[in-house]
mmCIF file of C-alpha atoms and ligand atoms in Angstrom:
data_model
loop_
_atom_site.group_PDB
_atom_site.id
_atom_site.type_symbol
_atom_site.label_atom_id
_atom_site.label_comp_id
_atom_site.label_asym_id
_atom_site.label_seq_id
_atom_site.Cartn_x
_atom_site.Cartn_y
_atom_site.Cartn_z
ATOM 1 C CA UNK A 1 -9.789 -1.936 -26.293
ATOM 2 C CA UNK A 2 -6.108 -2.645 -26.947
ATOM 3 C CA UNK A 3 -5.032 -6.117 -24.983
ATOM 4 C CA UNK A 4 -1.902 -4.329 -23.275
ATOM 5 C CA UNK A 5 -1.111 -7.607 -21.134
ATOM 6 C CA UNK A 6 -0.492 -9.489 -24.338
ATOM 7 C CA UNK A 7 3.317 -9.947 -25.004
ATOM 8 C CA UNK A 8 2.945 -9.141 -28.665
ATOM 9 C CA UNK A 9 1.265 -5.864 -28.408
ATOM 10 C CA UNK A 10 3.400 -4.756 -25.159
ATOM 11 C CA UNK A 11 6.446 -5.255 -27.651
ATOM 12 C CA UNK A 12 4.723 -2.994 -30.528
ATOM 13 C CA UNK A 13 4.001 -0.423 -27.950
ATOM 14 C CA UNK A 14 7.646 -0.459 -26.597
ATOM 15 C CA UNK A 15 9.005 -0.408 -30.504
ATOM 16 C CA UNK A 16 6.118 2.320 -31.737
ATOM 17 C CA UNK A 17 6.676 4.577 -28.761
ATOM 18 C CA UNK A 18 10.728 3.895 -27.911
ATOM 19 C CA UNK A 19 9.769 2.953 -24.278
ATOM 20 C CA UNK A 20 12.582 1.573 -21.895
ATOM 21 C CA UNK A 21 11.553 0.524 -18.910
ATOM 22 C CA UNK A 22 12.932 2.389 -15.739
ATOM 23 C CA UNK A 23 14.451 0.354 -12.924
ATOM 24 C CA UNK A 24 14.805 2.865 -10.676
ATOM 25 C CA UNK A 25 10.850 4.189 -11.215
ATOM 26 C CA UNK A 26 9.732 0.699 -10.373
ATOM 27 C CA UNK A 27 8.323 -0.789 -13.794
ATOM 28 C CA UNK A 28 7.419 -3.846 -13.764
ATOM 29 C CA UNK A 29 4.226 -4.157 -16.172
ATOM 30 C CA UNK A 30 1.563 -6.947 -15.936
ATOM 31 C CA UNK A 31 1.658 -9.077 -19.071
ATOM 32 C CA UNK A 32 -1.417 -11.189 -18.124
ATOM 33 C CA UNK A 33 -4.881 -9.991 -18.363
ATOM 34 C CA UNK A 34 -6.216 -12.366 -15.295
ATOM 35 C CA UNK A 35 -4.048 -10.561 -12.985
ATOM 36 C CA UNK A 36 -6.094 -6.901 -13.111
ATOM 37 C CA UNK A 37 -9.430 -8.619 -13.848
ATOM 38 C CA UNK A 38 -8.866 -10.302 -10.531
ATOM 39 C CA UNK A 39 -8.074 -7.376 -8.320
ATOM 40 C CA UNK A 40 -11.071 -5.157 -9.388
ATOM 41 C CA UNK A 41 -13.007 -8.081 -8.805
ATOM 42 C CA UNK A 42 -12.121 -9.615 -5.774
ATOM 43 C CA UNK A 43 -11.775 -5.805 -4.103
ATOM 44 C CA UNK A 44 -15.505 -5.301 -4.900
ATOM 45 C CA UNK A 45 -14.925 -2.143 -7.322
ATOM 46 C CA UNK A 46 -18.337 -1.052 -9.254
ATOM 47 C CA UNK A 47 -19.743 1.648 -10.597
ATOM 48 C CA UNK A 48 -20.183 3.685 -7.198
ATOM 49 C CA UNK A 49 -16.581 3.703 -6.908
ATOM 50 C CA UNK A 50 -14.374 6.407 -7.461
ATOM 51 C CA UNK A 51 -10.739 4.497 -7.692
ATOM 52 C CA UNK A 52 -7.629 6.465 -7.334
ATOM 53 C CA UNK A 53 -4.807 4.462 -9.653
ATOM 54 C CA UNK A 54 -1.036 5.010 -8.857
ATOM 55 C CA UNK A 55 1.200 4.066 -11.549
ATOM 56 C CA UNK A 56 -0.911 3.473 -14.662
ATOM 57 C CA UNK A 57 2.247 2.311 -16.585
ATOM 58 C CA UNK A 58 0.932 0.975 -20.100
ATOM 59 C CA UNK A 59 -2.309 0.842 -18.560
ATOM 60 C CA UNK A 60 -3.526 -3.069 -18.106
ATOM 61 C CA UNK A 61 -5.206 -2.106 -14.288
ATOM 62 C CA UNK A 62 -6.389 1.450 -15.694
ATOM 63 C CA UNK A 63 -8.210 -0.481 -18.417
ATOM 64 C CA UNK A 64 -10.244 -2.895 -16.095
ATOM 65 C CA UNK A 65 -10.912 -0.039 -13.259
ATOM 66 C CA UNK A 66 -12.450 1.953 -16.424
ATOM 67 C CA UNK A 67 -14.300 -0.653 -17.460
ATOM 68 C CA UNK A 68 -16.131 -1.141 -13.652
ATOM 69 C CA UNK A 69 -15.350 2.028 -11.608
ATOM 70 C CA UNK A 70 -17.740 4.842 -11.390
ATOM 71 C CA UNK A 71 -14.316 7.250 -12.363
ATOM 72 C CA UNK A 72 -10.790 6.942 -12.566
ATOM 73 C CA UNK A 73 -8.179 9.225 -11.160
ATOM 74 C CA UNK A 74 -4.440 7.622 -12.434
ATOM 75 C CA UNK A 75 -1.049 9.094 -11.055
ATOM 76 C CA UNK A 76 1.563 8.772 -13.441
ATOM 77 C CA UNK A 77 4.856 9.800 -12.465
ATOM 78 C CA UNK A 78 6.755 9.107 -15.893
ATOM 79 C CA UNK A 79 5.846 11.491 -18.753
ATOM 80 C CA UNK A 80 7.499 9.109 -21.986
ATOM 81 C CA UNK A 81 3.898 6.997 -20.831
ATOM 82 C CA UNK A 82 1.994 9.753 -22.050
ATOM 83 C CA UNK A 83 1.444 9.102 -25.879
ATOM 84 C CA UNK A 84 1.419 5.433 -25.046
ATOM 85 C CA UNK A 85 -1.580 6.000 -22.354
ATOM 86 C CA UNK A 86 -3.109 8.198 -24.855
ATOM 87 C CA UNK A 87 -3.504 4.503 -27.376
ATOM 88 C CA UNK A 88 -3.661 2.511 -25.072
ATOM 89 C CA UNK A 89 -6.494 4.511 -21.919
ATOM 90 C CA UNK A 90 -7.608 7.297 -24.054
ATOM 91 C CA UNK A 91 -11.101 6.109 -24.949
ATOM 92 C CA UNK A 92 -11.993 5.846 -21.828
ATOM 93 C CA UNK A 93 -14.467 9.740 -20.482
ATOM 94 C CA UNK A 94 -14.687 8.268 -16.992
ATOM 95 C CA UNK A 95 -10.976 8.882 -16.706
ATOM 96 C CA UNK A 96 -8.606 11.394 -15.369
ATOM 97 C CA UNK A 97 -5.217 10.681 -15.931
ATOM 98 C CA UNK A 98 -2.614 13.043 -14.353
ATOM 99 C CA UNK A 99 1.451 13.110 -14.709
ATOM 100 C CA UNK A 100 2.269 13.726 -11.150
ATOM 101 C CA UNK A 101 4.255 12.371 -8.016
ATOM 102 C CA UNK A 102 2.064 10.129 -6.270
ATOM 103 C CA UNK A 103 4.158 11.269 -3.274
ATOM 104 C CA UNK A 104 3.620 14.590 -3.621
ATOM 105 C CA UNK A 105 -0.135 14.763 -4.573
ATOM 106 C CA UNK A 106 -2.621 15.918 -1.838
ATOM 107 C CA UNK A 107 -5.287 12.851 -2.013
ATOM 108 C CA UNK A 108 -8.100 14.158 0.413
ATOM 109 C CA UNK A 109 -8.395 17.438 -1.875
ATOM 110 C CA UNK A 110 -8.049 15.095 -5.119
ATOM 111 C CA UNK A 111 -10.769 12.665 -4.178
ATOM 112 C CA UNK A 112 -13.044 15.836 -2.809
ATOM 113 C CA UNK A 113 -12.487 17.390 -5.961
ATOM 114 C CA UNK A 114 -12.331 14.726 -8.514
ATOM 115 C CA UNK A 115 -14.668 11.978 -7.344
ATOM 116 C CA UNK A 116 -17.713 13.614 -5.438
ATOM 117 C CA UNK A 117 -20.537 11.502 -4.975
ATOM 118 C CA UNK A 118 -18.474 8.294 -5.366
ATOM 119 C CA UNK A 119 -16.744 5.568 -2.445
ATOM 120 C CA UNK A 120 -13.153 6.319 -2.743
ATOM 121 C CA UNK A 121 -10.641 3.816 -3.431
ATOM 122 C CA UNK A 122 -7.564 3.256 -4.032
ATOM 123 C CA UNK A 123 -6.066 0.588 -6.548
ATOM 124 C CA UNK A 124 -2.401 0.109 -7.798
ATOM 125 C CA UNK A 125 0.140 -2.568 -8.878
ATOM 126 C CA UNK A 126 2.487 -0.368 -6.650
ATOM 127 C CA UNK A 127 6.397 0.156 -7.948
ATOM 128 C CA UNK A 128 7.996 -1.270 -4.924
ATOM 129 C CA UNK A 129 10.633 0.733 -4.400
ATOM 130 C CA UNK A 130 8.121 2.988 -2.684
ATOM 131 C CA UNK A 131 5.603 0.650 -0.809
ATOM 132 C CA UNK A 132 5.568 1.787 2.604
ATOM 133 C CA UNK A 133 5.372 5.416 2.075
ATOM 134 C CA UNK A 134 2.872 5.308 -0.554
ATOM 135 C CA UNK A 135 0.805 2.701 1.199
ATOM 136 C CA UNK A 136 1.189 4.696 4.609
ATOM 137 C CA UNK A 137 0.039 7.948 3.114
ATOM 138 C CA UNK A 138 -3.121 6.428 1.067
ATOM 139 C CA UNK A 139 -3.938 4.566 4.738
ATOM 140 C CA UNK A 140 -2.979 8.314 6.713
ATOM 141 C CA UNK A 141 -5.122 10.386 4.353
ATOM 142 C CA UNK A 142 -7.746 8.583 5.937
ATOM 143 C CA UNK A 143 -10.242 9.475 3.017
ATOM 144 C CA UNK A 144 -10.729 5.660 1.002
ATOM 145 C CA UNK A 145 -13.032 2.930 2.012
ATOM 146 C CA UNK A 146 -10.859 0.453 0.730
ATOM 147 C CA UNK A 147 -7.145 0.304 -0.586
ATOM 148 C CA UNK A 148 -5.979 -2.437 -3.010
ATOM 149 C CA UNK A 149 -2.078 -2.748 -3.998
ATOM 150 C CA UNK A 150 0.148 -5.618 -5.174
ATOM 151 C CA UNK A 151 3.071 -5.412 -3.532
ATOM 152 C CA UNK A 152 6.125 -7.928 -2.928
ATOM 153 C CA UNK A 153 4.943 -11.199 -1.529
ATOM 154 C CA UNK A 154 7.457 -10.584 1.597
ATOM 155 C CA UNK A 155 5.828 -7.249 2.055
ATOM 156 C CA UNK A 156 2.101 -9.059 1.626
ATOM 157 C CA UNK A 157 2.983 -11.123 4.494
ATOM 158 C CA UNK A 158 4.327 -8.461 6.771
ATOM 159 C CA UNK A 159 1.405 -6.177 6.479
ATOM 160 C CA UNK A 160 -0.921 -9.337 7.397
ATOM 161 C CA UNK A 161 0.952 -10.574 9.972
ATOM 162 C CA UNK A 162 -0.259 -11.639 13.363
ATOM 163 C CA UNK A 163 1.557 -10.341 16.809
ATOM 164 C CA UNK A 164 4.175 -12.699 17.857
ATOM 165 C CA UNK A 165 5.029 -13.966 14.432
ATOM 166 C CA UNK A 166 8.412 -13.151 12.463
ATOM 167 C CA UNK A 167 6.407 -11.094 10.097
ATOM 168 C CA UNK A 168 5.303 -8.768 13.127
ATOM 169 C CA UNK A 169 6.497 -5.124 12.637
ATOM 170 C CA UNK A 170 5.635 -1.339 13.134
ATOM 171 C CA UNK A 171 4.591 -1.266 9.819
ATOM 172 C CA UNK A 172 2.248 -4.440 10.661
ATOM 173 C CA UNK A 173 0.353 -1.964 13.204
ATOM 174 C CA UNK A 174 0.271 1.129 11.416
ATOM 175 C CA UNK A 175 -1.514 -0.971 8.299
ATOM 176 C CA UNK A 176 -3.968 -2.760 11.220
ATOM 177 C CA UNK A 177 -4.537 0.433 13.026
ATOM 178 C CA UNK A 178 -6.220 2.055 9.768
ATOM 179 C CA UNK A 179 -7.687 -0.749 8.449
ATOM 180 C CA UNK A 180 -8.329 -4.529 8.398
ATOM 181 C CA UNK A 181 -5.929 -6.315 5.915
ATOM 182 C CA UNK A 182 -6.756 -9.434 3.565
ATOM 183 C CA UNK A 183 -4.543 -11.414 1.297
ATOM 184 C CA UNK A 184 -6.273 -12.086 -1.824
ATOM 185 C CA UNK A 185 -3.714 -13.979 -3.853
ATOM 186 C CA UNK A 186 -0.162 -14.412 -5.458
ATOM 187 C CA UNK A 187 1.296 -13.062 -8.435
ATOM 188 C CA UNK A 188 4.187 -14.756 -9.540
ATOM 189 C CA UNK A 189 7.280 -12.992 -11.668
ATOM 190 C CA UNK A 190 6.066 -15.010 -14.879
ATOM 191 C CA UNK A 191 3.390 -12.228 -14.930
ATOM 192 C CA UNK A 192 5.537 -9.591 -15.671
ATOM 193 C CA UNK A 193 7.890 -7.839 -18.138
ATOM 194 C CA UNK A 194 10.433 -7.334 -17.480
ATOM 195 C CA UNK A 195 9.962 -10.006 -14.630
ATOM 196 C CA UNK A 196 11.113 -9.139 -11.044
ATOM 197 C CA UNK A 197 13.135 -11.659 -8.832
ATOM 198 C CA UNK A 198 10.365 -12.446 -6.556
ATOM 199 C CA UNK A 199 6.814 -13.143 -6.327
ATOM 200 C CA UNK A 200 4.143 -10.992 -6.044
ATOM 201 C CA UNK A 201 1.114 -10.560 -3.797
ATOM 202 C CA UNK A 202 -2.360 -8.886 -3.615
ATOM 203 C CA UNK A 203 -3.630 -7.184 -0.647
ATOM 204 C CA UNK A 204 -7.105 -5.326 0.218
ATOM 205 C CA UNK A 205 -7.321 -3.170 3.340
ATOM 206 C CA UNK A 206 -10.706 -1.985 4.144
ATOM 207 C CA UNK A 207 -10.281 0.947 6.632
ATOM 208 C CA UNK A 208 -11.467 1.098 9.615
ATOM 209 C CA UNK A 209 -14.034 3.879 10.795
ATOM 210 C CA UNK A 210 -12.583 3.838 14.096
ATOM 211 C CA UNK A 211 -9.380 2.737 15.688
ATOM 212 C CA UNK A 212 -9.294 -0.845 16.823
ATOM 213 C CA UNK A 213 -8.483 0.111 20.933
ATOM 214 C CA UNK A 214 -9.146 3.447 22.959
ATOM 215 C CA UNK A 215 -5.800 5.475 21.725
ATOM 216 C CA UNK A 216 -5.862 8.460 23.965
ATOM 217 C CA UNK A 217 -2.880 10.103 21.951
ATOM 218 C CA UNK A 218 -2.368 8.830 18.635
ATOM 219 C CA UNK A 219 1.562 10.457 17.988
ATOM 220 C CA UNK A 220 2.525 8.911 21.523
ATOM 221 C CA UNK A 221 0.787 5.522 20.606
ATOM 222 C CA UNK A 222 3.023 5.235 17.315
ATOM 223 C CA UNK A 223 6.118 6.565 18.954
ATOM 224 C CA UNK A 224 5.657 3.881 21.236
ATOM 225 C CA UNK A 225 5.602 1.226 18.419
ATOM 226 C CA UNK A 226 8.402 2.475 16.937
ATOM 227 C CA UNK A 227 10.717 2.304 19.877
ATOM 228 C CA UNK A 228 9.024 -0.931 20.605
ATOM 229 C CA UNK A 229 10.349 -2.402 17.013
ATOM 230 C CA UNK A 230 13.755 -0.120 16.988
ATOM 231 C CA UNK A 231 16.012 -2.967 18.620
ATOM 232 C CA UNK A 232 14.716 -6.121 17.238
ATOM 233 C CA UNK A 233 16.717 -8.585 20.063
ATOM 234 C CA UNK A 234 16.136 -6.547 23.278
ATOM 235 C CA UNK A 235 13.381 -6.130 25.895
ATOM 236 C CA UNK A 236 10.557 -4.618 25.638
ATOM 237 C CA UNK A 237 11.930 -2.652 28.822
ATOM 238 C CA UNK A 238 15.424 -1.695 27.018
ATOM 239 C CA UNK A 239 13.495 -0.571 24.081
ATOM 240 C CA UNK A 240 11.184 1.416 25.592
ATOM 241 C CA UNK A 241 14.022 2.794 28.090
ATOM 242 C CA UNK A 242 15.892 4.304 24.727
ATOM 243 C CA UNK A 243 13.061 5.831 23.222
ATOM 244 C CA UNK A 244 11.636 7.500 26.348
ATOM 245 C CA UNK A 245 15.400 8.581 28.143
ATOM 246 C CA UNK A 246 13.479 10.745 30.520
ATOM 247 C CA UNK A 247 11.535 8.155 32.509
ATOM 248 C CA UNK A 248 13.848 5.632 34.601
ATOM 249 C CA UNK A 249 13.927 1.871 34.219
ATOM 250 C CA UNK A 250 11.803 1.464 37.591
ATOM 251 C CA UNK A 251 8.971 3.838 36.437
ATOM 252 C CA UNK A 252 8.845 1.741 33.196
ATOM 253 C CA UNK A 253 8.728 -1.101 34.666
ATOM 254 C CA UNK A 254 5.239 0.053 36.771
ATOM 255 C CA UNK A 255 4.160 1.497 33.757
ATOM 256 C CA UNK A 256 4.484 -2.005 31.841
ATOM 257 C CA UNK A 257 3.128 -3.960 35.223
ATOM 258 C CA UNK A 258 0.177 -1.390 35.315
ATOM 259 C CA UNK A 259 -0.661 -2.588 32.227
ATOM 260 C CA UNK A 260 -0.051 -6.389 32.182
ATOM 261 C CA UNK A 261 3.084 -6.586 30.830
ATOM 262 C CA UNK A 262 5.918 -8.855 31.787
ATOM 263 C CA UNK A 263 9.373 -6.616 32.171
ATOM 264 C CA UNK A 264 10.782 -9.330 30.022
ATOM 265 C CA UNK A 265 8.398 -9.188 27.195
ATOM 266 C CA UNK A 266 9.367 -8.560 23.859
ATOM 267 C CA UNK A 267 7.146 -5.633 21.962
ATOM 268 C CA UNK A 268 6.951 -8.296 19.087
ATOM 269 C CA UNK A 269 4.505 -9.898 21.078
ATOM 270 C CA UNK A 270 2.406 -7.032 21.615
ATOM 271 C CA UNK A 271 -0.835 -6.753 19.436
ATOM 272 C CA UNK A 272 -2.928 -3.435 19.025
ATOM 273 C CA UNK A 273 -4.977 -3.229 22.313
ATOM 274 C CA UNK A 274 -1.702 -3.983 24.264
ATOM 275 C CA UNK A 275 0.254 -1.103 22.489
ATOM 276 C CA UNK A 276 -2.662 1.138 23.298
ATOM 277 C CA UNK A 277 -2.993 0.581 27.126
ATOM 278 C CA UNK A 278 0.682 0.466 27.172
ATOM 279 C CA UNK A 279 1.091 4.430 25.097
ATOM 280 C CA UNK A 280 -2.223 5.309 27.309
ATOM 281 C CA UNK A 281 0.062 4.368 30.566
ATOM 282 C CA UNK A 282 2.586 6.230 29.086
ATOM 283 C CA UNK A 283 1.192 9.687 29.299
HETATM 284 N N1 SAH B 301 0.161 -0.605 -13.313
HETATM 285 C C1 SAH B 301 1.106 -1.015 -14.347
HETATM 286 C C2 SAH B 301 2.540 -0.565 -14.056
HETATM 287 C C3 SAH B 301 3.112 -1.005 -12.729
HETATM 288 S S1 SAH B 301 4.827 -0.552 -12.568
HETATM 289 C C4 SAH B 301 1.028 -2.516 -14.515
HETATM 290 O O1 SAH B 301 0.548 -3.187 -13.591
HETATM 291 O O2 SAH B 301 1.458 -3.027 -15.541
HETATM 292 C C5 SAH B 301 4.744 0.867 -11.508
HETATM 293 C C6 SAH B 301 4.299 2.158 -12.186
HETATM 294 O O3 SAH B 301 4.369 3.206 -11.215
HETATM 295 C C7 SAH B 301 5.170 2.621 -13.339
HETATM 296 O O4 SAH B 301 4.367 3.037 -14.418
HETATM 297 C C8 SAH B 301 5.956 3.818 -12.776
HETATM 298 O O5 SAH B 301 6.344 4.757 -13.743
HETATM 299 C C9 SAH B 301 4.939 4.382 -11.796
HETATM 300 N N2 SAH B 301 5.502 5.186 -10.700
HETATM 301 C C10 SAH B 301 6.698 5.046 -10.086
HETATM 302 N N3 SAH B 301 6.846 5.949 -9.099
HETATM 303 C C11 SAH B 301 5.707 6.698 -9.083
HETATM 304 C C12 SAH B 301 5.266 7.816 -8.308
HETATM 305 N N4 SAH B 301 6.027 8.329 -7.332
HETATM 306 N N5 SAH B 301 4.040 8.343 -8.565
HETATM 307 C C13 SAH B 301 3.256 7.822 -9.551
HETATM 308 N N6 SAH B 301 3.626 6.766 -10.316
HETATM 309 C C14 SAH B 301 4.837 6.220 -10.103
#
């Protein structure tokens, strides 16, 4: 097996194949061989996994999920990678590796079709110039045990974040409502070429088989976290007064009392089962 997080052989790849690395497809390629050999094993991947990869790149994380997964599916939106993939992946039979949008791709069909038999996961160094909607559709297909994705430090924190805190956001609950979110560890830039301007951080979410409150209408529940989170420095009551203009200020207000909730709360300091009674009340 080719060592593609060593500097030396990264550079013969990049002079053999004429690679450039694409800043606006989010490349940022691990150049030590601790990094994937830590995620696979601290998210618990063996052989009765079936791990859906996003973002192969040169292949460091495709190599180790190979070498412990049941199968590997790998999403690779860049086509140059293909003859590189081919060196540097292509002895591996338990792999699938497809040129596609990760975007785009319908997962719950994918994993039906390409890993029966196996626990899905998911698995990716992510490019981070599409974190939140790839991590919000591999948590909304609803159809992995587990997801597993480096993302920006910053980003880490946000998704693990407790109610009340700085960190708190909509995106906060809609990664706790599917699933229950770990930090594992940092990855500083050192570990990458070319190297990014901040640090790095892994995150596991094992998802939930059921929601963690009674959510009697799941679209109204996260339209009521997103109008909670839309003005940042306002009321709860303001906020929740712009994104439902056809209840009055006084009929919020009950609503919010009905619940528990101070009018002059902030929806920062709401955490999941409040948001739920509060959407519930809202019907
Ligand atoms: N996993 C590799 C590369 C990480 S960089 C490593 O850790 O070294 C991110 C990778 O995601 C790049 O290979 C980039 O081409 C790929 N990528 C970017 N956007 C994508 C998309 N929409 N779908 C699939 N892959 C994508």
């Amino acid at each position: 097996m080719l060592d593609v997080c060593d500097p030396q052989v990264m550079r013969g790849l990049l002079a053999e194949f004429g690679f450039h690395f694409s800043k606006s497809k989010g490349q940022n390629f691990l150049t030590r061989r601790w990094v994937p050999e830590r995620i696979v094993r601290e998210s618990g991947i063996d052989r009765s996994c079936g791990a859906v990869e996003i973002g192969p790149g040169f292949g460091p994380l495709t190599q180790e999920l190979c070498l412990h997964a049941g199968k590997v599916v790998a999403l690779e939106l860049d086509t140059t990678l293909r003859p590189v993939l081919e060196k540097t992946v292509g002895e591996f039979d338990n792999l699938d590796l497809r040129f596609t949008d990760a975007l785009k791709a319908d997962l719950p069909a994918l994993v039906n079709e390409a890993l029966p038999g196996l626990t899905p996961v998911a698995c990716a160094n992510l490019p981070y110039y599409i974190t939140s909607p790839v991590l919000t559709k591999l948590l909304e297909s609803r159809c992995f045990a587990a997801v597993t994705v480096m993302v920006q430090k910053e980003v880490a924190l946000r998704i693990c974040a407790k109610a009340g805190s700085p960190d708190y956001s909509a995106f906060t609950v809609l990664c706790n409502y599917y699933a229950a979110p770990k930090l594992l560890f940092d990855v500083p830039p050192s570990c990458f070429m070319p190297q990014p301007k901040v640090t790095s951080a892994v995150v596991c979410l094992k998802t939930r088989p059921q929601p963690p409150a009674d959510i009697a209408d799941e679209a109204l529940f996260f339209r009521t976290v997103r109008a909670a989170f839309a003005m940042r420095r306002k009321t709860l009551l303001n906020c929740l007064s712009a994104g439902f203009p056809q209840k009055s200020k006084a009929e919020l207000t009950e609503i919010m009392q009905s619940v528990g909730i101070a009018p002059t709360a902030r929806g920062e300091t709401l955490d999941i089962p409040a948001f739920a009674a509060l959407s519930n009340a809202l019907r």
